[in-house]
mmCIF file of C-alpha atoms in Angstrom:
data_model
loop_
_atom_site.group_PDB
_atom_site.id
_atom_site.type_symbol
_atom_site.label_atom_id
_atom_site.label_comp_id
_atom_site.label_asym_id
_atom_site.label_seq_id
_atom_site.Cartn_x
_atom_site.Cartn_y
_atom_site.Cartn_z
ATOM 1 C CA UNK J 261 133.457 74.190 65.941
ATOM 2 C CA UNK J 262 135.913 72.583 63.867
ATOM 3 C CA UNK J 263 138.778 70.254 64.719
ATOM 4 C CA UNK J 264 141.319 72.809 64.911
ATOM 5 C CA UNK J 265 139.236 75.117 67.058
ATOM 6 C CA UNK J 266 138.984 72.318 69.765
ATOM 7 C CA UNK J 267 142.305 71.672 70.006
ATOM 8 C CA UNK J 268 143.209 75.412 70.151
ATOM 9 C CA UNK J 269 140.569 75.548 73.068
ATOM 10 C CA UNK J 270 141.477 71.821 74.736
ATOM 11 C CA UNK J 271 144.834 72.816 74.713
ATOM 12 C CA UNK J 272 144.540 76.496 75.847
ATOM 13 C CA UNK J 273 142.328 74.725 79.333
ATOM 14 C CA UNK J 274 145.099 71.978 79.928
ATOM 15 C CA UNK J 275 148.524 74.625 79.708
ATOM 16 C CA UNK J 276 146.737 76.826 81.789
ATOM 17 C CA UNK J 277 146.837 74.465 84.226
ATOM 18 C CA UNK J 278 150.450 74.671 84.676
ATOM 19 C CA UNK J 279 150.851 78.409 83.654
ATOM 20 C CA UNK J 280 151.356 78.080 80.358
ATOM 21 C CA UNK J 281 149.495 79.779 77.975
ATOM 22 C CA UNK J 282 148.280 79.051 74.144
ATOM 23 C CA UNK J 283 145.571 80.930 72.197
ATOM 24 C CA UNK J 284 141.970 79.825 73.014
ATOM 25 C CA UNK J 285 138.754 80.611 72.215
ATOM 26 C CA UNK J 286 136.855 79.087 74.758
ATOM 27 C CA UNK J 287 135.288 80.622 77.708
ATOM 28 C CA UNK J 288 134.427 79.067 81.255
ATOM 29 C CA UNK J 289 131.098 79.121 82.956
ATOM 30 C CA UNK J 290 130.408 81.538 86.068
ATOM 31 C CA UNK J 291 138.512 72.884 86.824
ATOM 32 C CA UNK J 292 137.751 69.910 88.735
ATOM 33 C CA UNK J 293 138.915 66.487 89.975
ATOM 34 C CA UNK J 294 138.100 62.695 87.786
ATOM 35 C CA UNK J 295 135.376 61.792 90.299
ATOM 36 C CA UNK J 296 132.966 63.289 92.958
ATOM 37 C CA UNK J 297 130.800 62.769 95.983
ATOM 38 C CA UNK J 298 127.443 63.956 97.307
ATOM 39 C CA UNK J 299 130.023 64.093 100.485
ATOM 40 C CA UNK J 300 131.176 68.403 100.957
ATOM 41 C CA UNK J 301 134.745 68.684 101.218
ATOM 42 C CA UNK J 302 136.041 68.251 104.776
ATOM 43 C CA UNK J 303 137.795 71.933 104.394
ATOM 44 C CA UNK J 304 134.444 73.846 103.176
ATOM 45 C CA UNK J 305 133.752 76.943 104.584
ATOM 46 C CA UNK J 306 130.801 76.836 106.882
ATOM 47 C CA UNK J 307 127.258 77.076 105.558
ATOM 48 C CA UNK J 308 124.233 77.811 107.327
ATOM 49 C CA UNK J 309 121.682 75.850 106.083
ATOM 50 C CA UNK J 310 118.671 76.749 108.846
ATOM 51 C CA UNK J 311 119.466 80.586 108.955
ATOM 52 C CA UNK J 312 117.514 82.421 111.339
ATOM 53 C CA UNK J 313 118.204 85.953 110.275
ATOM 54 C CA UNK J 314 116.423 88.339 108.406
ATOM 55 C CA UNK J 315 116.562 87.385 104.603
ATOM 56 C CA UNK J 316 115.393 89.130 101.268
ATOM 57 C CA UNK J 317 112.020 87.938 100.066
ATOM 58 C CA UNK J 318 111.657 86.003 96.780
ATOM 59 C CA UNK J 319 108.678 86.793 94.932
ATOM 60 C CA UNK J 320 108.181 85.292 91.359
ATOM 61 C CA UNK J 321 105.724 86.596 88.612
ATOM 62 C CA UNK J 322 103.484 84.623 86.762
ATOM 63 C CA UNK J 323 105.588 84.299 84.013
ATOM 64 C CA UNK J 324 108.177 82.960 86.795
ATOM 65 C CA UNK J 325 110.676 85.713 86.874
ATOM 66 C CA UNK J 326 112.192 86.293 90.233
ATOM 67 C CA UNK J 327 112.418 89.470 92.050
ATOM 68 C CA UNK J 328 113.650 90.302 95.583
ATOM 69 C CA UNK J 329 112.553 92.482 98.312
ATOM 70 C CA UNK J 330 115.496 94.071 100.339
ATOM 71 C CA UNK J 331 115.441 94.237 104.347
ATOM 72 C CA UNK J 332 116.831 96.383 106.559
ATOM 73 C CA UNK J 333 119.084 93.404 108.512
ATOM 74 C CA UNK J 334 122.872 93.614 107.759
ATOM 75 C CA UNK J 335 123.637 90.325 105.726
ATOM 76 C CA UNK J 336 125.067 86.993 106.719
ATOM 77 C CA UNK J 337 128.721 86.651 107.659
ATOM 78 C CA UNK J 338 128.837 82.817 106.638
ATOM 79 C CA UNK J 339 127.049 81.327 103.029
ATOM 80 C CA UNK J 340 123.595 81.389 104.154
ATOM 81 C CA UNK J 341 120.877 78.941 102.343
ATOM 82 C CA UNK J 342 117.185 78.925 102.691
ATOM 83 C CA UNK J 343 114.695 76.539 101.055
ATOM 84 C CA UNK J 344 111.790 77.897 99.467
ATOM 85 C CA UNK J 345 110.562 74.638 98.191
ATOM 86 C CA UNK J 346 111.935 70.799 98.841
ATOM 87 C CA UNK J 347 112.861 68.491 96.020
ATOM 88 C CA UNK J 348 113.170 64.714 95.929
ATOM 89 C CA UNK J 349 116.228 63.973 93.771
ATOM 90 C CA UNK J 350 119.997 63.432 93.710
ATOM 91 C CA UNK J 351 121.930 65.376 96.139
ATOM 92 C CA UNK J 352 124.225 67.657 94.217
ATOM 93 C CA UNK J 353 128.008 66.951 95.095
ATOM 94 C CA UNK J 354 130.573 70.089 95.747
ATOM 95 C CA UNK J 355 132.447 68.481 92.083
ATOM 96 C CA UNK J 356 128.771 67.722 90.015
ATOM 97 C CA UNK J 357 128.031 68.857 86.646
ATOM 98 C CA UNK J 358 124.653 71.081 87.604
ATOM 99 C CA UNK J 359 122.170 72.404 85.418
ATOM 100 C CA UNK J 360 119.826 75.038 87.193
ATOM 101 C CA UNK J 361 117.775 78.200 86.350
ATOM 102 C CA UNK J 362 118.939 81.086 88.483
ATOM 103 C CA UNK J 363 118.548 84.910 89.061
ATOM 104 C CA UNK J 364 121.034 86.849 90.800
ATOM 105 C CA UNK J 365 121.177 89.922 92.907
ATOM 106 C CA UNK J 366 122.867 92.588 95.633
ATOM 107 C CA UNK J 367 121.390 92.375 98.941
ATOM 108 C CA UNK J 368 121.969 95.972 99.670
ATOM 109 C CA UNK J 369 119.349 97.746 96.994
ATOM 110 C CA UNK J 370 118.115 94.358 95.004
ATOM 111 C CA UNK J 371 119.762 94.925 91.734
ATOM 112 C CA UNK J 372 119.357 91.991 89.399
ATOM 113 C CA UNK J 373 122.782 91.641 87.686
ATOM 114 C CA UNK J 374 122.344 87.978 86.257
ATOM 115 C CA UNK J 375 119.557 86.233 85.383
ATOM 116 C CA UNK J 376 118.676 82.467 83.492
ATOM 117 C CA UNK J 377 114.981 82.752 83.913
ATOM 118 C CA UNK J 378 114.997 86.007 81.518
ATOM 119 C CA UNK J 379 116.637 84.047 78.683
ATOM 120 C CA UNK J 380 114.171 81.057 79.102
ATOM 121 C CA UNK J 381 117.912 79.300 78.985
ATOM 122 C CA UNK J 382 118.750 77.163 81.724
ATOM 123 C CA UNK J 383 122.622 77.421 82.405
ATOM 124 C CA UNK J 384 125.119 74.186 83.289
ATOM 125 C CA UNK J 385 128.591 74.306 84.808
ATOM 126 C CA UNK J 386 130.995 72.533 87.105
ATOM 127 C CA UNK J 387 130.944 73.638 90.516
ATOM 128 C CA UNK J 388 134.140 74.073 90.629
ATOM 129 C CA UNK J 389 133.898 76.626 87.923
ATOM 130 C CA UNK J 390 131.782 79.246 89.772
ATOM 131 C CA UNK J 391 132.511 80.836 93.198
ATOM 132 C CA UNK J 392 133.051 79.199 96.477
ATOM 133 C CA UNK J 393 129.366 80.689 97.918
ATOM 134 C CA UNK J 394 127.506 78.920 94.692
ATOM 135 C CA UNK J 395 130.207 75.825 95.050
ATOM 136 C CA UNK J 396 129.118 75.249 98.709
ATOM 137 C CA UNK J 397 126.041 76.451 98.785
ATOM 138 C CA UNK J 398 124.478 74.335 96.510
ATOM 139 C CA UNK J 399 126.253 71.192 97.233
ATOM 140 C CA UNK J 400 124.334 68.915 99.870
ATOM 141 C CA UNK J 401 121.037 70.200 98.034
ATOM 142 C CA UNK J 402 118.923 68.063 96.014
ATOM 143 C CA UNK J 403 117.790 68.535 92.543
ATOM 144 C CA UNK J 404 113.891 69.801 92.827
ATOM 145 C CA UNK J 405 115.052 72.304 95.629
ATOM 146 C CA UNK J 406 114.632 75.746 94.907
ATOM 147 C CA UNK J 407 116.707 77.589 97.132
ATOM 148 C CA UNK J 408 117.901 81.325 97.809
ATOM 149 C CA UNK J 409 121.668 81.504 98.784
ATOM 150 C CA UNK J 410 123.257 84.373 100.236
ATOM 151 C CA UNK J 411 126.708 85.072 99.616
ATOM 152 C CA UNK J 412 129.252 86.586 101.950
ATOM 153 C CA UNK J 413 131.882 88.653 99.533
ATOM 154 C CA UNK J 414 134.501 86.741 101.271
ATOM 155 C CA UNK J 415 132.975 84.038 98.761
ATOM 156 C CA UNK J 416 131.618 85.882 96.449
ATOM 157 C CA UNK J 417 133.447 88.475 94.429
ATOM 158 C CA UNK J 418 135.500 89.732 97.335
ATOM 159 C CA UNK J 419 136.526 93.892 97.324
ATOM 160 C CA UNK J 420 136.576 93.460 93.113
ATOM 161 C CA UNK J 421 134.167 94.759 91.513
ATOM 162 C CA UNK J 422 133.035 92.488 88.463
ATOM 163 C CA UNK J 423 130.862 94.086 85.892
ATOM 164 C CA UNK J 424 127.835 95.229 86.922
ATOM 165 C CA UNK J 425 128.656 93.785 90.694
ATOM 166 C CA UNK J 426 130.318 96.695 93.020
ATOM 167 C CA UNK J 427 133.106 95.424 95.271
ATOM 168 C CA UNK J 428 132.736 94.008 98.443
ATOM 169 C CA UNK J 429 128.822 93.175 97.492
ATOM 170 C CA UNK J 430 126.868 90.451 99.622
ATOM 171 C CA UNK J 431 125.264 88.264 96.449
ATOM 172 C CA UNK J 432 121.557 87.034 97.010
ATOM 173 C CA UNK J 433 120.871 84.212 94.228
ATOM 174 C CA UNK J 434 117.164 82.008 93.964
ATOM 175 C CA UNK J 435 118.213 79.206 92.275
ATOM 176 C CA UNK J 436 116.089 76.386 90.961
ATOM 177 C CA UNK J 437 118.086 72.938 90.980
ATOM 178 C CA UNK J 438 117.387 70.792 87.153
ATOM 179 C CA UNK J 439 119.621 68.384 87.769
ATOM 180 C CA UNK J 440 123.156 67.126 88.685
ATOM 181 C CA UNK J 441 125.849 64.629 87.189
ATOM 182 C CA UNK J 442 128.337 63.172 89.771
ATOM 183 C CA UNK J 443 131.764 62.822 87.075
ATOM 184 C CA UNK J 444 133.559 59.848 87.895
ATOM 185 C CA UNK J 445 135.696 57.559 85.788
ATOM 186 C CA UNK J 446 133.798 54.435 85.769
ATOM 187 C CA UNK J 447 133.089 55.460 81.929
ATOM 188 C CA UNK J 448 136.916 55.206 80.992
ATOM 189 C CA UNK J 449 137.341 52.080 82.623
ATOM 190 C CA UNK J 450 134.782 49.679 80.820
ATOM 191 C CA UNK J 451 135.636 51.128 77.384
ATOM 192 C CA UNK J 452 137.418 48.420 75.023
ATOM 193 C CA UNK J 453 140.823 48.995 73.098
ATOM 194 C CA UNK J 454 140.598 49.617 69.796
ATOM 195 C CA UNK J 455 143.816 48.150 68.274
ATOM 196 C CA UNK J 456 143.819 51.246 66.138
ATOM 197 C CA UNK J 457 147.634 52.097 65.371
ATOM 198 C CA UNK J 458 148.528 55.905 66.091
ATOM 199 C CA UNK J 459 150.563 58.519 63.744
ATOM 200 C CA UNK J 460 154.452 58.207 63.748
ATOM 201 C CA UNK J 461 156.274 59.816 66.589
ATOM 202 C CA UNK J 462 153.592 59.554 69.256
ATOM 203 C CA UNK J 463 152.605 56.659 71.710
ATOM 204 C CA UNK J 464 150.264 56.488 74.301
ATOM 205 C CA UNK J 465 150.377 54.400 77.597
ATOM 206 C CA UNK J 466 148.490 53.970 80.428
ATOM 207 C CA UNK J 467 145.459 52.147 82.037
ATOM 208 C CA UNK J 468 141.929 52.902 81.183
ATOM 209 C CA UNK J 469 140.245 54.819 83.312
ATOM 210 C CA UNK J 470 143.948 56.484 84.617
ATOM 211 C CA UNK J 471 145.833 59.492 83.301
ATOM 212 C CA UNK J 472 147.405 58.491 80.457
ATOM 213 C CA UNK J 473 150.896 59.693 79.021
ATOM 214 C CA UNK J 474 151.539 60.940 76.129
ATOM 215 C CA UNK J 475 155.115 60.899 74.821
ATOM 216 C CA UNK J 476 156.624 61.934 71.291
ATOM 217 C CA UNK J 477 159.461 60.339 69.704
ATOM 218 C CA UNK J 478 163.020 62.282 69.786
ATOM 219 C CA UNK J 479 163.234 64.010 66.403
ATOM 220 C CA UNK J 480 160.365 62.870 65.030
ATOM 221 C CA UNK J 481 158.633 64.766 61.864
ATOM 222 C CA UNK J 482 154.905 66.848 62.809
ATOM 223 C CA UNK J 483 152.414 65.782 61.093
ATOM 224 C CA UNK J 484 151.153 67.024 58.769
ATOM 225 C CA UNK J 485 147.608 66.145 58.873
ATOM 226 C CA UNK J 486 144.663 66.393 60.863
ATOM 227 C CA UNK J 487 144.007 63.299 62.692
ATOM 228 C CA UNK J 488 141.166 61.564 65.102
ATOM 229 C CA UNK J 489 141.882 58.138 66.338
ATOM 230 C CA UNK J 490 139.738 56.057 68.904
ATOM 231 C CA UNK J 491 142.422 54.188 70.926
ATOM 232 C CA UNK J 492 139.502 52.757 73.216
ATOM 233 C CA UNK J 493 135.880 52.983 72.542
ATOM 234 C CA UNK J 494 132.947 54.057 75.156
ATOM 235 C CA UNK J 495 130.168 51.933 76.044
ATOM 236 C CA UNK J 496 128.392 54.954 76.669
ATOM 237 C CA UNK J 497 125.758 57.268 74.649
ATOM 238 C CA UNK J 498 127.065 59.279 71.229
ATOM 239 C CA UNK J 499 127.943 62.429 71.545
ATOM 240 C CA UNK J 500 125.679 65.031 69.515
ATOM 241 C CA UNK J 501 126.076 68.612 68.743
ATOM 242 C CA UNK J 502 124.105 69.791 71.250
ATOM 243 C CA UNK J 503 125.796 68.015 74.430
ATOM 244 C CA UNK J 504 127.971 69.715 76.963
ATOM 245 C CA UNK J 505 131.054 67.274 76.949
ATOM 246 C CA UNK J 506 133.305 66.855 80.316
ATOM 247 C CA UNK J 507 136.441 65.296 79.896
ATOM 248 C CA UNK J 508 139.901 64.665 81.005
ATOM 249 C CA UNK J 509 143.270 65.953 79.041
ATOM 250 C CA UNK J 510 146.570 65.366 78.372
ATOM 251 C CA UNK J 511 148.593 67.402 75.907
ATOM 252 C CA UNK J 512 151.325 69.738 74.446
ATOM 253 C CA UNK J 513 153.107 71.115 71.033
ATOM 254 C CA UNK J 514 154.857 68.351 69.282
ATOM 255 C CA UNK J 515 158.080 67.270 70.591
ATOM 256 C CA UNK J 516 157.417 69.172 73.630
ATOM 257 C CA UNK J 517 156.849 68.782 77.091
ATOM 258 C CA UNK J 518 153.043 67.630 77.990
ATOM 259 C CA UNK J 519 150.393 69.142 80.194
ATOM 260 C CA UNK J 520 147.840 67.437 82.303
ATOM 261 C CA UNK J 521 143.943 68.569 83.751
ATOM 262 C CA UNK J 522 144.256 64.949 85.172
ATOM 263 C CA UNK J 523 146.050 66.572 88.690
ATOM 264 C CA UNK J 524 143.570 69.413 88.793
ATOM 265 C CA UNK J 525 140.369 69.110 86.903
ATOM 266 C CA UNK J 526 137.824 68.207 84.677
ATOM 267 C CA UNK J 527 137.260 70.375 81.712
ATOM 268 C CA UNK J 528 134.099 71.456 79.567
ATOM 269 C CA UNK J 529 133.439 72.526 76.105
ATOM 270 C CA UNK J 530 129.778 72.889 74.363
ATOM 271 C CA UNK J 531 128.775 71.936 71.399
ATOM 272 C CA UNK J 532 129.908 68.238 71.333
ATOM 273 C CA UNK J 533 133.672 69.369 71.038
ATOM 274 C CA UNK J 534 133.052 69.837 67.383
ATOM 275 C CA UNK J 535 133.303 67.452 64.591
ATOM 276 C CA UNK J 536 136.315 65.409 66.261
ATOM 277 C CA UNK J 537 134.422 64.126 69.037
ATOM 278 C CA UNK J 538 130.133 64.185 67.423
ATOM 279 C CA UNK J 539 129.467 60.449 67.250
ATOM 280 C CA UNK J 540 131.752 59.456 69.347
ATOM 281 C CA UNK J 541 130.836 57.082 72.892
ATOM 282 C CA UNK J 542 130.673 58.391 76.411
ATOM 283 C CA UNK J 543 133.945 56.349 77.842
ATOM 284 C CA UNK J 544 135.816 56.622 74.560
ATOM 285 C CA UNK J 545 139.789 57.853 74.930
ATOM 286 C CA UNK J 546 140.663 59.638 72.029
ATOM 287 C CA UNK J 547 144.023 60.970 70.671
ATOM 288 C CA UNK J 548 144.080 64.231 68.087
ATOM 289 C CA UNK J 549 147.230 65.392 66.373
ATOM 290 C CA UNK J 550 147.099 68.616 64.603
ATOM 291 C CA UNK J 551 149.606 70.245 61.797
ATOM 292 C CA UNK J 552 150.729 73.257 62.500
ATOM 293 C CA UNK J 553 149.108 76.585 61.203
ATOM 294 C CA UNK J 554 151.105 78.968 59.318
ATOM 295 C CA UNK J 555 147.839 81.419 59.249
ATOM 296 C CA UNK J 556 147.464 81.029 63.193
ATOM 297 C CA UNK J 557 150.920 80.552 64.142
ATOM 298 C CA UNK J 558 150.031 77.588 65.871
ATOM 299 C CA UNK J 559 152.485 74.709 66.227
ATOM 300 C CA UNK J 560 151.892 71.303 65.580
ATOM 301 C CA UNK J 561 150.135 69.829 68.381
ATOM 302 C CA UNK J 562 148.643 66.428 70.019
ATOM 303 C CA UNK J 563 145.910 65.432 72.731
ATOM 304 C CA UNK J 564 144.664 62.716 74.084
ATOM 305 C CA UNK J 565 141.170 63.104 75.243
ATOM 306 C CA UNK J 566 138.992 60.665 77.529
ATOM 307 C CA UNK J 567 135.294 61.185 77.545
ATOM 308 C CA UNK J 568 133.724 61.442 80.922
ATOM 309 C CA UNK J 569 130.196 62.110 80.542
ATOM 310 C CA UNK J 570 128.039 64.235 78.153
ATOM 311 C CA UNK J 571 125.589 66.205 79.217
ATOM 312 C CA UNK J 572 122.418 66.939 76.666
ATOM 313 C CA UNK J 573 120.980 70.129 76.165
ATOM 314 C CA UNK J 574 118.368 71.173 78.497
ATOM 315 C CA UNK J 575 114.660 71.472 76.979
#
């Protein structure tokens, strides 16, 4: 991923926010607030966690691929979670960073329509990224749990279908818990000022560990140039190429208004973020400015990123 494809993609995340719109190529897992709690919000939708209804049996092979066995019993009204085996870790929070191994299928015939055990991949998103029966039904669980979670459309998919999954389906999901990450600013806030002076036409104010602005100078020139400065640096581990980076953004076009994820949520990209942010700390706050691109039609642009936490690829 080069520079220019991370700010296409930063950029893209943080206008949607407000309803803008710029080109990205970045896709979401299947955004999120600067800090989180093992605690489940106090306006979650109820979740049975001792369910005393019928549920579809989990078998697994001996390679460890799941399958399910359908039953007869109509399906849970509420999210509905069963432990098949008890873990001993961190209690995942309804805002973590998870990593998990999962298979996914429809409680009325046992179609698998997702699976990570298949790919031998395990697969890591925000919970706020995925829908509300995955949000709340795995937060409160621990990592080590393997669990099977039943999803009520209602937080599920709803009366959409969604590729291979028919509308209005009840979702039955085993999911094997690998770990969770609790983002929280305390990063940003021990990270040191650089002293590093920024491009002409742009400043950038604002406490450490606190949404920053980001204002450009009235009639000020674009630049023309590429350009990564490190206005504070991280005390934290450097980023590689294989970490899943979370961070917070502010940006916009140069000379333009800016847009935040700060109000809303955290954001994601893979790969390190590319060559702008590889080597860089954990805790490190980070402005890019970008020339415009005749080829792309993409105006000039600038961001300023802070680093929340990285997460490394699982093994």
């Amino acid at each position: 991923m080069t520079p220019r494809t991370l700010s296409t993609a930063l950029l893209g995340l943080v206008l949607a926010l407000t309803g803008c719109s710029a080109p990205t190529d970045a896709s979401s897992q299947p955004s999120t607030s600067a800090s989180a709690s093992a605690e489940v919000d106090a306006d979650a939708p109820e979740v049975d966690r001792d369910p005393q209804g019928e549920l579809p049996t989990i078998t697994f092979s001996a390679k460890g691929i799941p399958t399910m066995k359908t039953v007869e019993s109509d399906p849970p009204s509420v999210i509905s979670v069963k432990t098949l085996t008890a873990g001993d870790g961190a209690v995942v929070g309804s805002d973590d960073y998870v990593t998990v191994n999962y298979a996914g299928f429809l409680w009325k015939d046992g179609t698998q329509f997702d699976s990570s055990y298949d790919s031998g991949e395990p697969a890591g998103f925000s919970l706020n990224q995925v829908v509300e029966g995955w949000k709340y039904g795995l937060a409160g669980t621990k990592v080590g749990d393997r669990v099977v979670i039943v999803v009520p459309p209602d937080y599920g998919y709803g009366d959409e279908a969604t590729d291979s999954i028919p509308a209005g389906s009840t979702l039955v999901f085993v999911v094997d818990v690998l770990s969770t990450t609790a983002v929280t600013t305390e990063a940003l806030s021990s990270a040191t000022l650089t002293g590093a002076a920024l491009p002409d036409g742009v400043t950038v104010t604002g406490d450490l560990g606190a949404e920053p602005t980001l204002t450009f100078a009235d009639g000020s020139s674009a630049p023309e140039e590429e350009k990564v400065v490190v206005i504070a640096e991280g005390t934290g581990a450097e980023i590689t190429d294989t970490d899943t980076v979370l961070y917070q953004a502010v940006g916009g076009y140069w000379g333009g208004e800016t847009s935040s994820s700060w109000s809303s949520s955290y954001q994601t990209v893979t790969s390190g973020g590319g060559s702008a942010t590889v080597g860089k700390k954990v805790g490190s706050r980070i402005l890019l400015t970008f020339a415009a691109d005749e080829d792309s039609g993409t105006q000039a642009q600038a961001l300023v990123i802070d680093i929340l936490a990285a997460i490394p690829a699982s093994k």
